[in-house]
């Protein structure tokens, strides 16, 4: 029995609410990234590092042509292409959205990706090859920005959801396929794991229609045809 529009409406309404959550999170992530970059460009323009958590975390302004750890610094266009591919992937995955946690994770990824992608086009030298504004120095290991924080946070949340077996649609992996969807019936010829494939004594045939030759000797002899009688000499009548 197929679902009716009335039954689909709650699911559609929930998905719309989750899209709103995703959008709000993405906007907040994007604004926080761009606003902090504007402040960093103004306050840290002299290039001098400023301690934040002692020397463990400092503020130091740089323009990063590559990705985290300055990977791909000589291939800025590749980084731009990867960012665009991430945007497309997020949009495709979001079409199956059914979990609030996933909406938050995807929103963080979306806002962060757009934030760094904005730098590629508006920061010098521009044209998709702009340098991303980084200003948070993690113990001289690498320098990142607020968008990187959101990306790491989203990745951590996605790992937790994966460990819990929660998919983008909100369902748990161990519950999928445990029962047939509403309105569907299990085919008659589906294998039955609860019973062994034994032979039916009544029909002397196995479940797959093959004759069980090992039981034919146990069956009572068939009644002979009265017309098939023999004369005393062993000759047929």
PDB file of C-alpha atoms in Angstrom:
ATOM      1  CA  UNK A   1       0.000   0.000   0.000  1.00  0.00           C
ATOM      2  CA  UNK A   2       1.661   3.236  -1.099  1.00  0.00           C
ATOM      3  CA  UNK A   3       1.916   6.173   1.235  1.00  0.00           C
ATOM      4  CA  UNK A   4      -0.564   8.993   0.816  1.00  0.00           C
ATOM      5  CA  UNK A   5       0.269  12.703   0.626  1.00  0.00           C
ATOM      6  CA  UNK A   6      -1.086  13.083   4.164  1.00  0.00           C
ATOM      7  CA  UNK A   7       1.405  10.492   5.418  1.00  0.00           C
ATOM      8  CA  UNK A   8       4.313  12.117   3.564  1.00  0.00           C
ATOM      9  CA  UNK A   9       3.574  15.597   4.917  1.00  0.00           C
ATOM     10  CA  UNK A  10       5.179  15.093   8.386  1.00  0.00           C
ATOM     11  CA  UNK A  11       8.331  13.744   6.761  1.00  0.00           C
ATOM     12  CA  UNK A  12       8.443  16.670   4.324  1.00  0.00           C
ATOM     13  CA  UNK A  13       7.880  19.192   7.115  1.00  0.00           C
ATOM     14  CA  UNK A  14      10.677  17.649   9.186  1.00  0.00           C
ATOM     15  CA  UNK A  15      13.072  17.769   6.247  1.00  0.00           C
ATOM     16  CA  UNK A  16      12.246  21.435   5.693  1.00  0.00           C
ATOM     17  CA  UNK A  17      13.022  22.159   9.352  1.00  0.00           C
ATOM     18  CA  UNK A  18      16.332  20.315   9.040  1.00  0.00           C
ATOM     19  CA  UNK A  19      17.197  22.334   5.936  1.00  0.00           C
ATOM     20  CA  UNK A  20      16.550  25.476   7.974  1.00  0.00           C
ATOM     21  CA  UNK A  21      18.891  24.180  10.703  1.00  0.00           C
ATOM     22  CA  UNK A  22      21.558  23.424   8.106  1.00  0.00           C
ATOM     23  CA  UNK A  23      21.178  26.871   6.552  1.00  0.00           C
ATOM     24  CA  UNK A  24      21.313  28.740   9.861  1.00  0.00           C
ATOM     25  CA  UNK A  25      24.411  26.828  10.989  1.00  0.00           C
ATOM     26  CA  UNK A  26      26.085  27.436   7.620  1.00  0.00           C
ATOM     27  CA  UNK A  27      25.390  31.184   7.778  1.00  0.00           C
ATOM     28  CA  UNK A  28      26.706  31.434  11.348  1.00  0.00           C
ATOM     29  CA  UNK A  29      29.833  29.463  10.460  1.00  0.00           C
ATOM     30  CA  UNK A  30      30.442  31.624   7.403  1.00  0.00           C
ATOM     31  CA  UNK A  31      29.925  34.934   9.215  1.00  0.00           C
ATOM     32  CA  UNK A  32      32.141  33.936  12.135  1.00  0.00           C
ATOM     33  CA  UNK A  33      34.895  32.974   9.692  1.00  0.00           C
ATOM     34  CA  UNK A  34      34.733  36.132   7.600  1.00  0.00           C
ATOM     35  CA  UNK A  35      34.350  38.531  10.543  1.00  0.00           C
ATOM     36  CA  UNK A  36      37.343  37.087  12.397  1.00  0.00           C
ATOM     37  CA  UNK A  37      39.414  37.307   9.208  1.00  0.00           C
ATOM     38  CA  UNK A  38      38.499  40.986   8.866  1.00  0.00           C
ATOM     39  CA  UNK A  39      39.582  41.614  12.450  1.00  0.00           C
ATOM     40  CA  UNK A  40      42.815  39.675  11.909  1.00  0.00           C
ATOM     41  CA  UNK A  41      43.645  41.677   8.779  1.00  0.00           C
ATOM     42  CA  UNK A  42      43.177  44.876  10.757  1.00  0.00           C
ATOM     43  CA  UNK A  43      44.819  43.997  14.075  1.00  0.00           C
ATOM     44  CA  UNK A  44      47.608  41.706  12.860  1.00  0.00           C
ATOM     45  CA  UNK A  45      48.586  43.707   9.797  1.00  0.00           C
ATOM     46  CA  UNK A  46      52.029  44.440  11.254  1.00  0.00           C
ATOM     47  CA  UNK A  47      52.934  40.742  10.998  1.00  0.00           C
ATOM     48  CA  UNK A  48      53.967  40.484  14.641  1.00  0.00           C
ATOM     49  CA  UNK A  49      52.746  37.371  16.523  1.00  0.00           C
ATOM     50  CA  UNK A  50      50.636  37.894  19.605  1.00  0.00           C
ATOM     51  CA  UNK A  51      50.299  35.244  22.335  1.00  0.00           C
ATOM     52  CA  UNK A  52      46.814  33.997  23.130  1.00  0.00           C
ATOM     53  CA  UNK A  53      47.305  30.859  25.255  1.00  0.00           C
ATOM     54  CA  UNK A  54      50.918  31.536  26.127  1.00  0.00           C
ATOM     55  CA  UNK A  55      53.143  30.355  23.304  1.00  0.00           C
ATOM     56  CA  UNK A  56      50.951  27.307  22.712  1.00  0.00           C
ATOM     57  CA  UNK A  57      48.417  29.243  20.646  1.00  0.00           C
ATOM     58  CA  UNK A  58      49.343  32.561  19.084  1.00  0.00           C
ATOM     59  CA  UNK A  59      47.840  34.951  16.570  1.00  0.00           C
ATOM     60  CA  UNK A  60      49.955  35.449  13.481  1.00  0.00           C
ATOM     61  CA  UNK A  61      48.668  36.638  10.131  1.00  0.00           C
ATOM     62  CA  UNK A  62      49.601  34.844   6.920  1.00  0.00           C
ATOM     63  CA  UNK A  63      48.108  34.314   3.474  1.00  0.00           C
ATOM     64  CA  UNK A  64      47.884  30.614   2.676  1.00  0.00           C
ATOM     65  CA  UNK A  65      47.769  29.677  -1.029  1.00  0.00           C
ATOM     66  CA  UNK A  66      47.241  25.985  -0.199  1.00  0.00           C
ATOM     67  CA  UNK A  67      45.263  23.908   2.262  1.00  0.00           C
ATOM     68  CA  UNK A  68      45.968  23.042   5.898  1.00  0.00           C
ATOM     69  CA  UNK A  69      49.680  22.712   6.681  1.00  0.00           C
ATOM     70  CA  UNK A  70      50.219  24.686   3.450  1.00  0.00           C
ATOM     71  CA  UNK A  71      49.632  21.538   1.400  1.00  0.00           C
ATOM     72  CA  UNK A  72      49.135  22.235  -2.288  1.00  0.00           C
ATOM     73  CA  UNK A  73      50.594  25.724  -1.981  1.00  0.00           C
ATOM     74  CA  UNK A  74      51.824  25.580  -5.559  1.00  0.00           C
ATOM     75  CA  UNK A  75      48.448  24.346  -6.881  1.00  0.00           C
ATOM     76  CA  UNK A  76      45.952  26.919  -5.668  1.00  0.00           C
ATOM     77  CA  UNK A  77      43.538  26.140  -8.470  1.00  0.00           C
ATOM     78  CA  UNK A  78      43.434  22.525  -7.298  1.00  0.00           C
ATOM     79  CA  UNK A  79      42.427  23.696  -3.815  1.00  0.00           C
ATOM     80  CA  UNK A  80      39.685  25.831  -5.344  1.00  0.00           C
ATOM     81  CA  UNK A  81      38.414  22.851  -7.352  1.00  0.00           C
ATOM     82  CA  UNK A  82      38.387  20.662  -4.248  1.00  0.00           C
ATOM     83  CA  UNK A  83      36.392  23.307  -2.352  1.00  0.00           C
ATOM     84  CA  UNK A  84      33.829  23.452  -5.151  1.00  0.00           C
ATOM     85  CA  UNK A  85      33.586  19.642  -5.195  1.00  0.00           C
ATOM     86  CA  UNK A  86      32.952  19.675  -1.437  1.00  0.00           C
ATOM     87  CA  UNK A  87      30.091  22.136  -1.935  1.00  0.00           C
ATOM     88  CA  UNK A  88      28.495  19.914  -4.552  1.00  0.00           C
ATOM     89  CA  UNK A  89      28.919  16.820  -2.350  1.00  0.00           C
ATOM     90  CA  UNK A  90      27.276  18.563   0.610  1.00  0.00           C
ATOM     91  CA  UNK A  91      24.301  19.593  -1.523  1.00  0.00           C
ATOM     92  CA  UNK A  92      23.880  16.054  -2.867  1.00  0.00           C
ATOM     93  CA  UNK A  93      24.126  14.436   0.577  1.00  0.00           C
ATOM     94  CA  UNK A  94      21.746  16.991   2.099  1.00  0.00           C
ATOM     95  CA  UNK A  95      18.950  15.746  -0.161  1.00  0.00           C
ATOM     96  CA  UNK A  96      18.697  12.675   2.119  1.00  0.00           C
ATOM     97  CA  UNK A  97      18.759  14.716   5.309  1.00  0.00           C
ATOM     98  CA  UNK A  98      16.785  13.238   8.194  1.00  0.00           C
ATOM     99  CA  UNK A  99      18.974  13.891  11.236  1.00  0.00           C
ATOM    100  CA  UNK A 100      19.470  17.104  13.192  1.00  0.00           C
ATOM    101  CA  UNK A 101      23.034  16.157  14.094  1.00  0.00           C
ATOM    102  CA  UNK A 102      23.831  15.601  10.438  1.00  0.00           C
ATOM    103  CA  UNK A 103      22.209  18.951   9.601  1.00  0.00           C
ATOM    104  CA  UNK A 104      24.569  20.656  12.051  1.00  0.00           C
ATOM    105  CA  UNK A 105      27.617  18.805  10.706  1.00  0.00           C
ATOM    106  CA  UNK A 106      26.785  19.577   7.085  1.00  0.00           C
ATOM    107  CA  UNK A 107      25.996  23.187   7.967  1.00  0.00           C
ATOM    108  CA  UNK A 108      29.418  23.630   9.570  1.00  0.00           C
ATOM    109  CA  UNK A 109      31.105  22.092   6.544  1.00  0.00           C
ATOM    110  CA  UNK A 110      29.099  24.210   4.134  1.00  0.00           C
ATOM    111  CA  UNK A 111      29.749  27.495   5.931  1.00  0.00           C
ATOM    112  CA  UNK A 112      33.463  26.752   6.336  1.00  0.00           C
ATOM    113  CA  UNK A 113      33.886  25.674   2.725  1.00  0.00           C
ATOM    114  CA  UNK A 114      32.165  28.811   1.430  1.00  0.00           C
ATOM    115  CA  UNK A 115      34.274  30.920   3.805  1.00  0.00           C
ATOM    116  CA  UNK A 116      37.582  29.621   2.491  1.00  0.00           C
ATOM    117  CA  UNK A 117      36.255  29.619  -1.069  1.00  0.00           C
ATOM    118  CA  UNK A 118      35.377  33.309  -0.683  1.00  0.00           C
ATOM    119  CA  UNK A 119      39.021  34.030   0.083  1.00  0.00           C
ATOM    120  CA  UNK A 120      40.057  32.285  -3.126  1.00  0.00           C
ATOM    121  CA  UNK A 121      38.119  34.837  -5.164  1.00  0.00           C
ATOM    122  CA  UNK A 122      38.281  38.079  -3.146  1.00  0.00           C
ATOM    123  CA  UNK A 123      41.748  37.958  -1.560  1.00  0.00           C
ATOM    124  CA  UNK A 124      44.887  38.783  -3.560  1.00  0.00           C
ATOM    125  CA  UNK A 125      45.744  37.710  -6.183  1.00  0.00           C
ATOM    126  CA  UNK A 126      42.052  36.749  -6.644  1.00  0.00           C
ATOM    127  CA  UNK A 127      40.440  34.960  -9.553  1.00  0.00           C
ATOM    128  CA  UNK A 128      40.214  31.616  -7.760  1.00  0.00           C
ATOM    129  CA  UNK A 129      43.879  31.790  -6.751  1.00  0.00           C
ATOM    130  CA  UNK A 130      43.508  34.067  -3.738  1.00  0.00           C
ATOM    131  CA  UNK A 131      45.310  33.251  -0.506  1.00  0.00           C
ATOM    132  CA  UNK A 132      43.188  32.112   2.430  1.00  0.00           C
ATOM    133  CA  UNK A 133      43.552  34.303   5.518  1.00  0.00           C
ATOM    134  CA  UNK A 134      45.042  32.226   8.366  1.00  0.00           C
ATOM    135  CA  UNK A 135      45.887  33.704  11.751  1.00  0.00           C
ATOM    136  CA  UNK A 136      45.632  31.055  14.516  1.00  0.00           C
ATOM    137  CA  UNK A 137      49.103  29.593  15.152  1.00  0.00           C
ATOM    138  CA  UNK A 138      48.952  26.217  16.894  1.00  0.00           C
ATOM    139  CA  UNK A 139      52.324  25.963  18.612  1.00  0.00           C
ATOM    140  CA  UNK A 140      54.101  26.662  15.299  1.00  0.00           C
ATOM    141  CA  UNK A 141      52.737  23.386  13.940  1.00  0.00           C
ATOM    142  CA  UNK A 142      50.345  25.009  11.493  1.00  0.00           C
ATOM    143  CA  UNK A 143      48.352  28.216  11.161  1.00  0.00           C
ATOM    144  CA  UNK A 144      44.617  28.051  10.506  1.00  0.00           C
ATOM    145  CA  UNK A 145      41.432  30.054  10.826  1.00  0.00           C
ATOM    146  CA  UNK A 146      37.934  29.751  12.263  1.00  0.00           C
ATOM    147  CA  UNK A 147      36.698  27.877   9.169  1.00  0.00           C
ATOM    148  CA  UNK A 148      39.266  25.169   9.919  1.00  0.00           C
ATOM    149  CA  UNK A 149      37.851  24.867  13.444  1.00  0.00           C
ATOM    150  CA  UNK A 150      34.368  24.285  12.029  1.00  0.00           C
ATOM    151  CA  UNK A 151      35.694  21.731   9.545  1.00  0.00           C
ATOM    152  CA  UNK A 152      37.427  19.755  12.300  1.00  0.00           C
ATOM    153  CA  UNK A 153      34.326  19.993  14.516  1.00  0.00           C
ATOM    154  CA  UNK A 154      32.098  18.745  11.684  1.00  0.00           C
ATOM    155  CA  UNK A 155      34.508  15.883  10.950  1.00  0.00           C
ATOM    156  CA  UNK A 156      34.492  14.856  14.619  1.00  0.00           C
ATOM    157  CA  UNK A 157      30.686  14.919  14.734  1.00  0.00           C
ATOM    158  CA  UNK A 158      30.479  12.844  11.552  1.00  0.00           C
ATOM    159  CA  UNK A 159      32.858  10.259  13.053  1.00  0.00           C
ATOM    160  CA  UNK A 160      30.673   9.999  16.161  1.00  0.00           C
ATOM    161  CA  UNK A 161      27.536   9.573  14.042  1.00  0.00           C
ATOM    162  CA  UNK A 162      29.275   6.900  11.994  1.00  0.00           C
ATOM    163  CA  UNK A 163      30.312   5.016  15.144  1.00  0.00           C
ATOM    164  CA  UNK A 164      26.718   5.194  16.381  1.00  0.00           C
ATOM    165  CA  UNK A 165      25.536   3.895  13.018  1.00  0.00           C
ATOM    166  CA  UNK A 166      23.351   6.942  12.316  1.00  0.00           C
ATOM    167  CA  UNK A 167      23.015   7.725   8.627  1.00  0.00           C
ATOM    168  CA  UNK A 168      22.257  11.047   6.977  1.00  0.00           C
ATOM    169  CA  UNK A 169      18.582  10.037   6.783  1.00  0.00           C
ATOM    170  CA  UNK A 170      18.529   9.589  10.568  1.00  0.00           C
ATOM    171  CA  UNK A 171      18.204   5.812  10.521  1.00  0.00           C
ATOM    172  CA  UNK A 172      20.502   3.457  12.338  1.00  0.00           C
ATOM    173  CA  UNK A 173      22.385   0.894  10.272  1.00  0.00           C
ATOM    174  CA  UNK A 174      21.381  -2.056  12.422  1.00  0.00           C
ATOM    175  CA  UNK A 175      17.711  -1.283  11.826  1.00  0.00           C
ATOM    176  CA  UNK A 176      17.882  -1.093   8.058  1.00  0.00           C
ATOM    177  CA  UNK A 177      16.543  -4.072   6.262  1.00  0.00           C
ATOM    178  CA  UNK A 178      15.459  -5.769   9.480  1.00  0.00           C
ATOM    179  CA  UNK A 179      11.876  -5.699   8.321  1.00  0.00           C
ATOM    180  CA  UNK A 180      10.219  -5.209   4.985  1.00  0.00           C
ATOM    181  CA  UNK A 181       8.922  -1.651   4.416  1.00  0.00           C
ATOM    182  CA  UNK A 182       5.252  -1.034   5.001  1.00  0.00           C
ATOM    183  CA  UNK A 183       3.142  -2.258   2.139  1.00  0.00           C
ATOM    184  CA  UNK A 184       5.719  -4.788   0.911  1.00  0.00           C
ATOM    185  CA  UNK A 185       5.459  -8.506   1.346  1.00  0.00           C
ATOM    186  CA  UNK A 186       8.198 -11.085   1.463  1.00  0.00           C
ATOM    187  CA  UNK A 187       8.245 -13.194  -1.721  1.00  0.00           C
ATOM    188  CA  UNK A 188       6.999 -16.718  -1.358  1.00  0.00           C
ATOM    189  CA  UNK A 189      10.161 -18.156  -2.797  1.00  0.00           C
ATOM    190  CA  UNK A 190      12.400 -16.190  -0.427  1.00  0.00           C
ATOM    191  CA  UNK A 191      14.806 -18.442   1.501  1.00  0.00           C
ATOM    192  CA  UNK A 192      13.727 -19.293   5.018  1.00  0.00           C
ATOM    193  CA  UNK A 193      16.705 -19.343   7.385  1.00  0.00           C
ATOM    194  CA  UNK A 194      14.697 -20.655  10.319  1.00  0.00           C
ATOM    195  CA  UNK A 195      14.144 -24.135   8.869  1.00  0.00           C
ATOM    196  CA  UNK A 196      16.446 -26.512   7.072  1.00  0.00           C
ATOM    197  CA  UNK A 197      15.955 -27.549   3.486  1.00  0.00           C
ATOM    198  CA  UNK A 198      14.335 -30.907   4.165  1.00  0.00           C
ATOM    199  CA  UNK A 199      12.285 -33.046   1.837  1.00  0.00           C
ATOM    200  CA  UNK A 200       8.521 -33.203   2.083  1.00  0.00           C
ATOM    201  CA  UNK A 201       7.555 -36.862   2.627  1.00  0.00           C
ATOM    202  CA  UNK A 202       4.140 -36.310   1.065  1.00  0.00           C
ATOM    203  CA  UNK A 203       5.349 -35.112  -2.285  1.00  0.00           C
ATOM    204  CA  UNK A 204       8.840 -36.697  -2.132  1.00  0.00           C
ATOM    205  CA  UNK A 205      10.258 -33.492  -3.630  1.00  0.00           C
ATOM    206  CA  UNK A 206      12.683 -30.998  -2.159  1.00  0.00           C
ATOM    207  CA  UNK A 207      11.886 -27.323  -1.751  1.00  0.00           C
ATOM    208  CA  UNK A 208      13.518 -26.457  -5.041  1.00  0.00           C
ATOM    209  CA  UNK A 209      11.350 -28.932  -6.942  1.00  0.00           C
ATOM    210  CA  UNK A 210      13.994 -31.633  -7.366  1.00  0.00           C
ATOM    211  CA  UNK A 211      13.079 -35.237  -6.648  1.00  0.00           C
ATOM    212  CA  UNK A 212      14.713 -36.836  -3.638  1.00  0.00           C
ATOM    213  CA  UNK A 213      16.032 -40.065  -5.116  1.00  0.00           C
ATOM    214  CA  UNK A 214      17.200 -41.400  -1.753  1.00  0.00           C
ATOM    215  CA  UNK A 215      13.648 -41.873  -0.481  1.00  0.00           C
ATOM    216  CA  UNK A 216      12.110 -43.697  -3.397  1.00  0.00           C
ATOM    217  CA  UNK A 217      13.018 -47.099  -1.942  1.00  0.00           C
ATOM    218  CA  UNK A 218      11.102 -46.272   1.241  1.00  0.00           C
ATOM    219  CA  UNK A 219       7.829 -45.697  -0.580  1.00  0.00           C
ATOM    220  CA  UNK A 220       5.239 -48.475  -0.716  1.00  0.00           C
ATOM    221  CA  UNK A 221       5.065 -50.304  -4.081  1.00  0.00           C
ATOM    222  CA  UNK A 222       2.455 -48.984  -6.427  1.00  0.00           C
ATOM    223  CA  UNK A 223      -0.636 -51.064  -7.100  1.00  0.00           C
ATOM    224  CA  UNK A 224      -0.216 -53.222 -10.181  1.00  0.00           C
ATOM    225  CA  UNK A 225      -2.443 -52.850 -13.158  1.00  0.00           C
ATOM    226  CA  UNK A 226      -4.979 -55.733 -13.213  1.00  0.00           C
ATOM    227  CA  UNK A 227      -4.500 -55.964 -16.942  1.00  0.00           C
ATOM    228  CA  UNK A 228      -0.809 -56.524 -16.513  1.00  0.00           C
ATOM    229  CA  UNK A 229      -1.080 -60.156 -15.426  1.00  0.00           C
ATOM    230  CA  UNK A 230       1.163 -63.016 -16.398  1.00  0.00           C
ATOM    231  CA  UNK A 231       0.231 -66.453 -17.543  1.00  0.00           C
ATOM    232  CA  UNK A 232       1.474 -69.430 -15.586  1.00  0.00           C
ATOM    233  CA  UNK A 233       4.282 -69.835 -18.074  1.00  0.00           C
ATOM    234  CA  UNK A 234       5.577 -66.386 -17.358  1.00  0.00           C
ATOM    235  CA  UNK A 235       4.195 -64.993 -20.610  1.00  0.00           C
ATOM    236  CA  UNK A 236       2.136 -61.870 -20.729  1.00  0.00           C
ATOM    237  CA  UNK A 237      -1.555 -62.262 -21.416  1.00  0.00           C
TER     238      UNK A 237
END
